[in-house]
XYZ file of C-alpha atoms in Angstrom:
530
model
C 0.000 0.000 0.000
C 2.787 2.349 0.899
C 4.551 1.598 -2.356
C 1.402 2.434 -4.331
C 1.129 5.771 -2.596
C 4.689 6.650 -3.312
C 4.238 5.660 -6.914
C 1.218 7.917 -7.234
C 3.073 10.814 -5.721
C 5.969 10.174 -7.946
C 3.667 10.166 -10.972
C 2.286 13.586 -10.045
C 5.712 15.101 -9.741
C 6.632 13.964 -13.215
C 3.516 15.564 -14.856
C 4.350 18.723 -16.919
C 2.483 21.983 -16.060
C 0.183 23.534 -18.728
C 2.160 26.788 -18.688
C 5.734 27.149 -17.714
C 6.762 29.793 -15.213
C 8.225 31.965 -17.959
C 5.037 31.637 -20.034
C 2.942 32.673 -17.058
C 5.133 35.706 -16.521
C 4.814 36.575 -20.204
C 1.011 36.200 -20.058
C 0.800 38.480 -17.033
C 2.969 41.101 -18.726
C 0.998 40.914 -21.978
C -2.316 41.163 -20.089
C -1.055 44.185 -18.187
C 0.086 45.845 -21.403
C -3.270 45.128 -23.058
C -5.170 46.610 -20.119
C -2.861 49.622 -20.166
C -3.242 50.087 -23.924
C -7.035 49.764 -23.714
C -7.193 52.157 -20.775
C -4.898 54.723 -22.355
C -6.569 54.291 -25.739
C -9.979 54.667 -24.161
C -8.837 57.767 -22.293
C -7.478 59.395 -25.430
C -10.582 58.340 -27.380
C -12.693 59.985 -24.701
C -10.762 63.238 -24.630
C -10.718 63.169 -28.453
C -14.523 63.248 -28.322
C -14.925 59.848 -29.990
C -17.994 58.904 -27.867
C -19.883 61.939 -29.193
C -19.118 60.788 -32.733
C -20.181 57.168 -32.173
C -22.962 57.181 -29.583
C -26.585 57.737 -30.556
C -28.065 60.945 -29.178
C -31.585 60.457 -30.514
C -33.552 57.833 -32.410
C -36.129 58.884 -34.997
C -38.965 56.369 -35.329
C -41.610 56.001 -38.037
C -44.803 54.135 -37.150
C -47.033 53.320 -40.164
C -50.763 53.261 -39.499
C -51.561 49.801 -38.187
C -47.883 48.832 -38.379
C -44.937 48.460 -36.045
C -42.545 51.293 -35.209
C -39.244 51.316 -37.068
C -36.151 53.364 -36.312
C -35.382 55.231 -39.551
C -32.539 57.430 -38.311
C -30.049 57.473 -35.463
C -28.688 60.924 -34.735
C -25.224 60.911 -33.191
C -24.565 62.916 -30.056
C -22.363 65.406 -31.893
C -25.064 66.211 -34.473
C -27.660 66.548 -31.734
C -25.384 69.043 -29.979
C -25.121 71.026 -33.203
C -28.916 70.994 -33.532
C -29.230 71.963 -29.863
C -27.137 75.068 -30.466
C -29.272 76.026 -33.469
C -32.484 75.456 -31.477
C -31.160 77.533 -28.590
C -30.398 80.403 -30.952
C -33.822 80.151 -32.609
C -35.746 80.005 -29.325
C -33.836 82.991 -27.990
C -34.461 84.968 -31.174
C -38.218 84.369 -30.923
C -38.208 85.153 -27.191
C -39.325 81.654 -26.212
C -36.769 81.546 -23.414
C -36.443 83.858 -20.398
C -34.666 87.122 -21.162
C -31.997 86.264 -18.574
C -31.559 82.672 -19.789
C -28.068 81.297 -19.227
C -26.264 77.977 -19.422
C -26.664 77.609 -15.653
C -30.450 77.539 -16.121
C -30.411 74.554 -18.489
C -30.874 71.927 -15.794
C -33.528 73.909 -13.920
C -37.177 72.834 -14.268
C -39.309 75.218 -16.298
C -41.452 77.226 -13.843
C -45.135 76.318 -13.895
C -46.015 79.905 -14.719
C -43.687 79.865 -17.701
C -44.450 76.457 -19.178
C -43.190 76.610 -22.728
C -43.850 73.135 -24.003
C -45.604 69.936 -22.924
C -47.235 71.255 -19.770
C -48.240 67.697 -18.894
C -44.647 67.077 -17.820
C -44.001 69.315 -14.795
C -40.456 67.996 -14.364
C -39.175 69.170 -17.729
C -35.986 71.223 -17.702
C -34.969 73.943 -20.125
C -32.280 71.600 -21.423
C -34.858 68.931 -22.238
C -37.135 71.500 -23.825
C -34.361 72.742 -26.120
C -33.304 69.208 -27.100
C -36.935 68.329 -27.872
C -37.340 71.462 -29.974
C -34.189 70.489 -31.890
C -35.608 67.028 -32.612
C -39.005 68.385 -33.618
C -37.437 70.658 -36.230
C -35.399 67.706 -37.496
C -38.326 65.317 -38.083
C -39.693 66.909 -41.252
C -36.209 67.635 -42.568
C -35.313 63.938 -42.358
C -38.349 62.872 -44.392
C -37.701 65.556 -47.014
C -34.046 64.556 -47.247
C -34.998 60.909 -47.793
C -37.470 61.947 -50.506
C -34.739 64.000 -52.163
C -32.262 61.122 -52.200
C -34.905 58.793 -53.678
C -36.043 61.243 -56.375
C -34.137 60.266 -59.527
C -35.081 63.526 -61.258
C -33.462 65.663 -58.557
C -29.768 66.448 -58.799
C -28.325 68.722 -56.072
C -26.549 71.641 -57.703
C -25.754 73.967 -54.840
C -25.122 71.745 -51.796
C -21.488 71.061 -52.631
C -20.708 74.739 -53.229
C -22.549 75.899 -50.107
C -20.814 73.360 -47.875
C -17.458 74.316 -49.356
C -18.083 78.016 -48.779
C -19.331 77.403 -45.233
C -16.178 75.473 -44.398
C -14.046 78.239 -45.886
C -15.956 80.827 -43.854
C -15.289 78.692 -40.775
C -11.552 78.586 -41.476
C -11.549 82.351 -42.076
C -13.284 82.860 -38.718
C -10.643 80.734 -36.992
C -7.890 82.746 -38.670
C -9.497 86.051 -37.672
C -9.981 84.838 -34.107
C -6.304 83.910 -33.929
C -5.190 87.267 -35.327
C -7.383 89.268 -32.937
C -6.981 87.303 -29.716
C -3.749 85.425 -30.337
C -5.336 82.086 -29.432
C -3.921 79.350 -31.606
C -6.591 76.759 -32.384
C -7.655 74.405 -35.122
C -10.976 74.536 -36.936
C -12.035 71.403 -35.020
C -11.284 73.097 -31.703
C -13.211 76.177 -32.815
C -16.253 74.025 -33.640
C -16.010 72.300 -30.267
C -16.133 75.685 -28.551
C -19.146 76.689 -30.609
C -21.233 73.523 -30.452
C -19.722 71.068 -27.998
C -17.640 67.906 -28.019
C -17.269 65.645 -31.035
C -17.866 68.164 -33.813
C -15.119 68.216 -36.436
C -14.912 69.919 -39.801
C -15.858 66.618 -41.442
C -18.909 66.029 -39.254
C -19.918 69.695 -39.516
C -19.915 69.341 -43.302
C -22.176 66.279 -43.090
C -24.645 68.136 -40.833
C -24.780 71.010 -43.305
C -25.276 68.608 -46.191
C -28.372 67.079 -44.576
C -29.922 70.521 -44.060
C -28.979 71.858 -47.472
C -30.222 68.857 -49.442
C -33.646 69.245 -47.837
C -33.618 73.005 -48.530
C -32.533 72.656 -52.158
C -35.058 69.882 -52.773
C -37.879 72.100 -51.539
C -36.730 74.864 -53.895
C -36.630 72.312 -56.720
C -40.212 71.253 -55.976
C -41.462 74.831 -55.682
C -39.861 75.982 -58.931
C -40.273 72.927 -61.134
C -42.990 70.664 -59.692
C -45.463 72.868 -57.838
C -45.223 75.902 -60.143
C -48.255 75.895 -62.487
C -47.781 76.256 -66.223
C -49.418 79.262 -67.938
C -52.172 76.914 -69.137
C -52.786 75.580 -65.623
C -52.853 79.112 -64.236
C -55.421 80.204 -66.822
C -57.598 77.162 -66.120
C -57.565 77.917 -62.384
C -58.451 81.569 -63.006
C -61.406 80.544 -65.163
C -62.605 78.121 -62.494
C -62.305 80.670 -59.667
C -64.396 83.306 -61.428
C -64.896 86.385 -59.232
C -63.073 84.714 -56.323
C -59.864 86.162 -57.760
C -61.099 89.549 -56.536
C -60.180 91.129 -53.207
C -62.864 92.178 -50.734
C -62.913 95.391 -48.684
C -65.369 95.551 -45.797
C -65.918 96.283 -42.096
C -66.373 93.571 -39.492
C -66.463 93.092 -35.758
C -66.206 89.831 -33.842
C -68.151 89.347 -30.610
C -66.599 86.580 -28.566
C -68.780 84.206 -26.551
C -67.238 84.612 -23.103
C -67.455 81.616 -20.786
C -65.137 80.085 -18.214
C -63.196 76.901 -18.783
C -65.299 73.977 -17.643
C -68.569 75.809 -18.339
C -71.695 73.727 -18.861
C -73.382 73.450 -22.249
C -76.133 75.743 -20.995
C -73.602 78.385 -19.984
C -71.841 78.133 -23.352
C -75.150 78.459 -25.198
C -76.067 81.544 -23.163
C -72.700 83.176 -23.927
C -73.083 82.468 -27.645
C -76.610 83.881 -27.604
C -75.332 87.088 -26.005
C -72.598 87.403 -28.650
C -75.168 86.872 -31.397
C -77.455 89.485 -29.867
C -74.678 92.100 -29.927
C -73.784 91.247 -33.523
C -77.434 91.578 -34.544
C -77.684 94.930 -32.768
C -74.581 96.218 -34.547
C -75.892 95.057 -37.908
C -79.255 96.686 -37.260
C -77.926 100.054 -36.118
C -75.078 100.497 -38.622
C -76.076 102.559 -41.655
C -72.631 103.416 -43.030
C -68.932 102.703 -42.290
C -68.721 105.437 -39.635
C -71.727 104.214 -37.675
C -70.491 100.626 -37.965
C -67.218 101.651 -36.337
C -68.903 103.743 -33.619
C -71.508 101.133 -32.652
C -68.761 98.485 -32.575
C -66.836 100.650 -30.106
C -69.963 101.123 -27.986
C -70.736 97.391 -27.805
C -67.138 96.207 -27.398
C -65.692 94.876 -24.147
C -63.543 97.155 -22.006
C -60.503 95.125 -23.038
C -61.047 96.248 -26.657
C -61.472 99.956 -25.879
C -57.844 100.838 -26.621
C -58.123 99.594 -30.214
C -60.705 102.333 -30.899
C -58.749 105.193 -29.299
C -57.537 108.241 -31.239
C -60.011 107.642 -34.045
C -58.595 104.235 -34.962
C -60.912 101.860 -36.790
C -60.080 98.193 -36.084
C -63.188 97.118 -38.015
C -61.756 98.088 -41.416
C -60.521 95.183 -43.568
C -58.955 96.132 -46.892
C -58.388 93.822 -49.862
C -58.867 90.425 -48.248
C -58.320 87.450 -50.566
C -60.598 84.431 -50.831
C -58.116 82.408 -48.760
C -58.391 84.927 -45.923
C -62.162 85.212 -46.286
C -62.471 81.443 -45.879
C -61.314 81.955 -42.307
C -64.713 83.541 -41.609
C -66.473 80.365 -42.757
C -68.134 79.122 -45.934
C -71.293 81.149 -45.314
C -69.271 84.376 -45.191
C -67.364 83.466 -48.362
C -70.638 82.889 -50.208
C -71.947 86.248 -48.962
C -68.892 88.278 -49.997
C -68.611 86.697 -53.460
C -72.285 86.747 -54.335
C -72.632 88.277 -57.851
C -75.365 90.663 -56.688
C -73.473 91.991 -53.665
C -73.563 95.815 -53.378
C -71.996 98.364 -51.046
C -73.835 98.619 -47.730
C -74.970 94.985 -47.603
C -74.803 93.615 -44.052
C -74.834 90.169 -42.476
C -74.136 88.274 -39.247
C -72.331 84.917 -39.131
C -72.049 82.501 -36.242
C -68.695 80.818 -35.690
C -67.488 78.411 -33.028
C -66.228 81.129 -30.686
C -68.966 83.735 -31.157
C -70.574 85.871 -33.884
C -69.302 88.249 -36.585
C -71.136 91.275 -37.997
C -69.981 92.498 -41.431
C -70.599 95.567 -43.611
C -69.689 95.082 -47.293
C -67.879 97.847 -49.221
C -66.373 96.607 -52.484
C -64.682 93.854 -54.453
C -62.037 94.374 -57.125
C -59.054 92.812 -58.856
C -55.617 93.867 -57.613
C -54.023 95.138 -60.815
C -50.724 96.284 -59.288
C -47.799 94.849 -61.224
C -45.573 92.260 -59.544
C -42.111 91.307 -60.772
C -40.030 88.135 -60.763
C -36.307 88.020 -61.427
C -33.066 86.207 -60.626
C -29.827 87.745 -59.419
C -26.171 86.923 -58.823
C -24.214 88.991 -56.313
C -20.422 89.306 -56.345
C -18.712 91.176 -53.512
C -15.720 93.367 -54.190
C -12.551 92.098 -52.521
C -8.839 92.816 -52.578
C -6.656 95.732 -51.542
C -8.018 98.876 -49.915
C -6.917 102.416 -50.693
C -5.946 105.076 -48.162
C -9.588 106.180 -48.001
C -10.598 102.750 -46.674
C -12.381 101.774 -49.889
C -11.636 98.953 -52.299
C -9.255 100.068 -55.025
C -10.896 100.659 -58.411
C -8.444 98.213 -59.978
C -9.737 95.514 -57.607
C -13.355 96.412 -58.421
C -12.570 96.062 -62.098
C -11.603 92.416 -61.526
C -15.049 91.731 -60.077
C -16.738 93.666 -62.887
C -14.834 91.534 -65.387
C -15.980 88.377 -63.593
C -19.583 89.591 -63.819
C -19.189 90.117 -67.562
C -17.762 86.609 -67.952
C -20.718 85.137 -66.064
C -23.205 86.989 -68.270
C -21.460 85.613 -71.348
C -22.199 82.076 -70.120
C -25.958 82.662 -69.825
C -28.059 81.137 -72.585
C -31.425 80.937 -70.819
C -33.034 81.134 -67.380
C -31.900 77.618 -66.406
C -28.243 78.437 -67.112
C -28.532 81.672 -65.110
C -30.078 79.759 -62.192
C -27.213 77.257 -62.204
C -24.615 80.033 -62.268
C -26.410 81.747 -59.374
C -26.124 78.549 -57.346
C -22.440 78.217 -58.157
C -21.258 81.828 -58.113
C -23.596 84.071 -56.125
C -22.367 85.364 -52.781
C -25.886 86.201 -51.609
C -26.462 83.203 -49.337
C -30.139 84.049 -48.810
C -30.955 83.459 -52.502
C -28.316 80.980 -53.547
C -30.402 77.892 -52.826
C -33.200 79.279 -55.028
C -30.874 80.031 -57.916
C -31.236 83.731 -57.147
C -35.000 83.640 -57.747
C -37.296 86.318 -56.303
C -40.986 86.163 -57.269
C -44.079 88.328 -57.022
C -42.488 91.583 -55.813
C -45.131 94.377 -55.888
C -44.137 97.489 -57.826
C -44.762 99.787 -54.872
C -42.469 97.755 -52.633
C -39.639 98.104 -55.150
C -39.803 101.866 -54.713
C -40.267 101.671 -50.947
C -36.727 100.333 -50.496
C -34.048 102.748 -49.340
C -33.887 105.033 -52.364
C -30.798 106.776 -50.989
C -28.932 103.727 -52.285
C -28.447 104.213 -56.004
C -28.552 100.489 -56.725
C -32.087 100.241 -55.303
C -33.286 103.061 -57.534
C -31.509 101.571 -60.551
C -33.004 98.143 -59.838
C -36.565 99.487 -59.487
C -36.283 101.563 -62.672
C -34.805 98.676 -64.656
C -37.413 96.119 -63.568
C -40.380 98.434 -64.180
C -39.211 99.733 -67.562
C -42.189 99.283 -69.960
C -39.827 97.797 -72.564
C -38.531 95.125 -70.191
C -38.963 91.581 -71.525
C -38.157 88.058 -70.226
C -34.489 87.157 -70.592
C -33.177 90.720 -70.328
C -30.035 91.101 -68.193
C -28.138 93.964 -66.629
C -25.310 94.612 -64.176
C -25.858 97.088 -61.343
C -23.142 98.329 -59.007
C -23.136 99.239 -55.331
C -20.291 100.408 -53.095
C -19.551 96.890 -51.826
C -20.765 94.568 -54.572
C -21.914 94.142 -58.144
C -25.197 92.392 -58.977
C -26.328 90.726 -62.196
C -30.094 90.692 -62.820
C -32.093 88.396 -65.090
C -35.690 89.480 -65.800
C -38.189 86.618 -65.581
C -41.667 88.155 -65.857
C -44.275 90.484 -64.477
C -47.854 89.591 -63.549
C -50.812 91.519 -62.160
C -50.914 90.969 -58.405
C -54.188 89.048 -58.574
C -52.707 86.494 -60.974
C -49.598 86.224 -58.818
C -51.814 85.414 -55.822
C -53.678 82.707 -57.748
C -50.371 81.121 -58.674
C -49.197 81.213 -55.058
C -52.461 79.579 -54.018
C -51.963 76.732 -56.510
C -48.406 76.186 -55.299
C -49.535 76.213 -51.680
C -52.216 73.609 -52.365
C -49.740 71.377 -54.200
C -47.255 71.694 -51.365
C -49.930 70.773 -48.810
C -50.945 67.728 -50.861
C -47.321 66.643 -51.160
C -46.742 67.022 -47.424
C -49.892 65.014 -46.662
C -48.480 62.240 -48.833
C -45.198 62.364 -46.919
C -46.920 62.371 -43.541
C -49.161 59.480 -44.619
C -46.101 57.232 -44.429
C -46.657 57.134 -40.689
C -46.248 58.976 -37.427
C -42.801 60.322 -36.640
C -41.488 60.349 -33.099
C -38.139 60.645 -31.364
C -36.393 59.351 -28.280
C -33.529 61.330 -26.788
C -30.790 59.310 -25.092
C -29.694 61.648 -22.337
C -27.393 59.003 -20.837
C -25.298 58.925 -23.999
C -25.288 62.715 -24.193
C -24.069 63.015 -20.607
C -21.397 60.335 -21.095
C -20.076 62.042 -24.226
C -19.969 65.468 -22.562
C -17.172 66.660 -20.325
């Protein structure tokens, strides 16, 4: 027995280990190095803002009617931060944030008395509100962008140039910042200061591209898909009949005043009182002056100020059929009745009360409206001792304008050149197109600027015809104009109405794809922010 035990022990001693001592030491060292590399790499990835570039900041979901929700877009944290900055600027501009709003207020709950959005959520912070606003503005843009990329007839012509110019403007801003303040920084660092972590020149360009494709596609639809042909415009005019005319009249609205939560009986009583006042006004008014005076007499105290100093809030001048429709179908039928004459009166009941009206006239708006395209080139180069651009430098820009004009063969070629060359960013996406400008508004511009006077005189010249071009000069730029057309204002309005209806129909088709929603991943945003 003893011998067997010794033999067993002896056998164990002779068995070779799986790893030698040196191999174990090597494995430990390699493991340590790997952990160190991963840790250091992760640290540098973090400080290099990689999480903001990779992590999802918001998911956009499309839920078809009767179908299952599907994530159609994942917005990275860095793009959401860019959108957040844009939303913050927009909300501040439209005074939808407190006047003293600051970064420190972002995490504070919105006061109950100042609930800006989604009052059902009392715990919402300003930060959440701004992020939600950013996502809401993005929803429609995403659908339009997807439509644009799937439309084989649409070829972006301005996106590349606009992105390029925006990046150049960014680099110029960085250079100027360095020259003024002496702070050396890269364009990426400048973007991080502006918008937050993870935004590089490359990602910034991709954000701009998404926005610009949607914008250019909408201009493409408006100019080439929704714009009616002359034949379509004439057919619509014939169908509308006298509804192309504008209506001038007096009216006063008597609101049915009742508290929130009022019973049906209380609501009915309030509406009856409003109707009674409207009937009294209609019965007592014999001319425009008496209509105004009786309206003032019967109005609530809260409306008294609108009648002070002889003001007449009842006067409505040149309302179109689209505006008249806001009064209801019954009112539209009254105003456009063929036998309507000055002094006719009526009362109409609407959901919130009653309206008394006094008819004056109906007529076509014959004022001329003008449509044109333009390309703006700014003077640049050396300045003289008087602080103005040297004439020799201006001549270079004038020569460039002449070269551009020589390339124009028709309106389409001018539009393309405007997209590629114009330095007027507000019109570049539209190919420099401006439509339906009333003649009076042309001459209401600052006429102390010679270029405004020259522009108005050139456009309104009786001999002007489609395809005419000219170059006009200002102190800081030169502008090339291409004359498209002029129309009476009433025809211009009919065309706008057709385009608006076509746009609405198109949007309904887009929205019919399903309900859009978003989910913001605040955990990822917080992790990617330092």
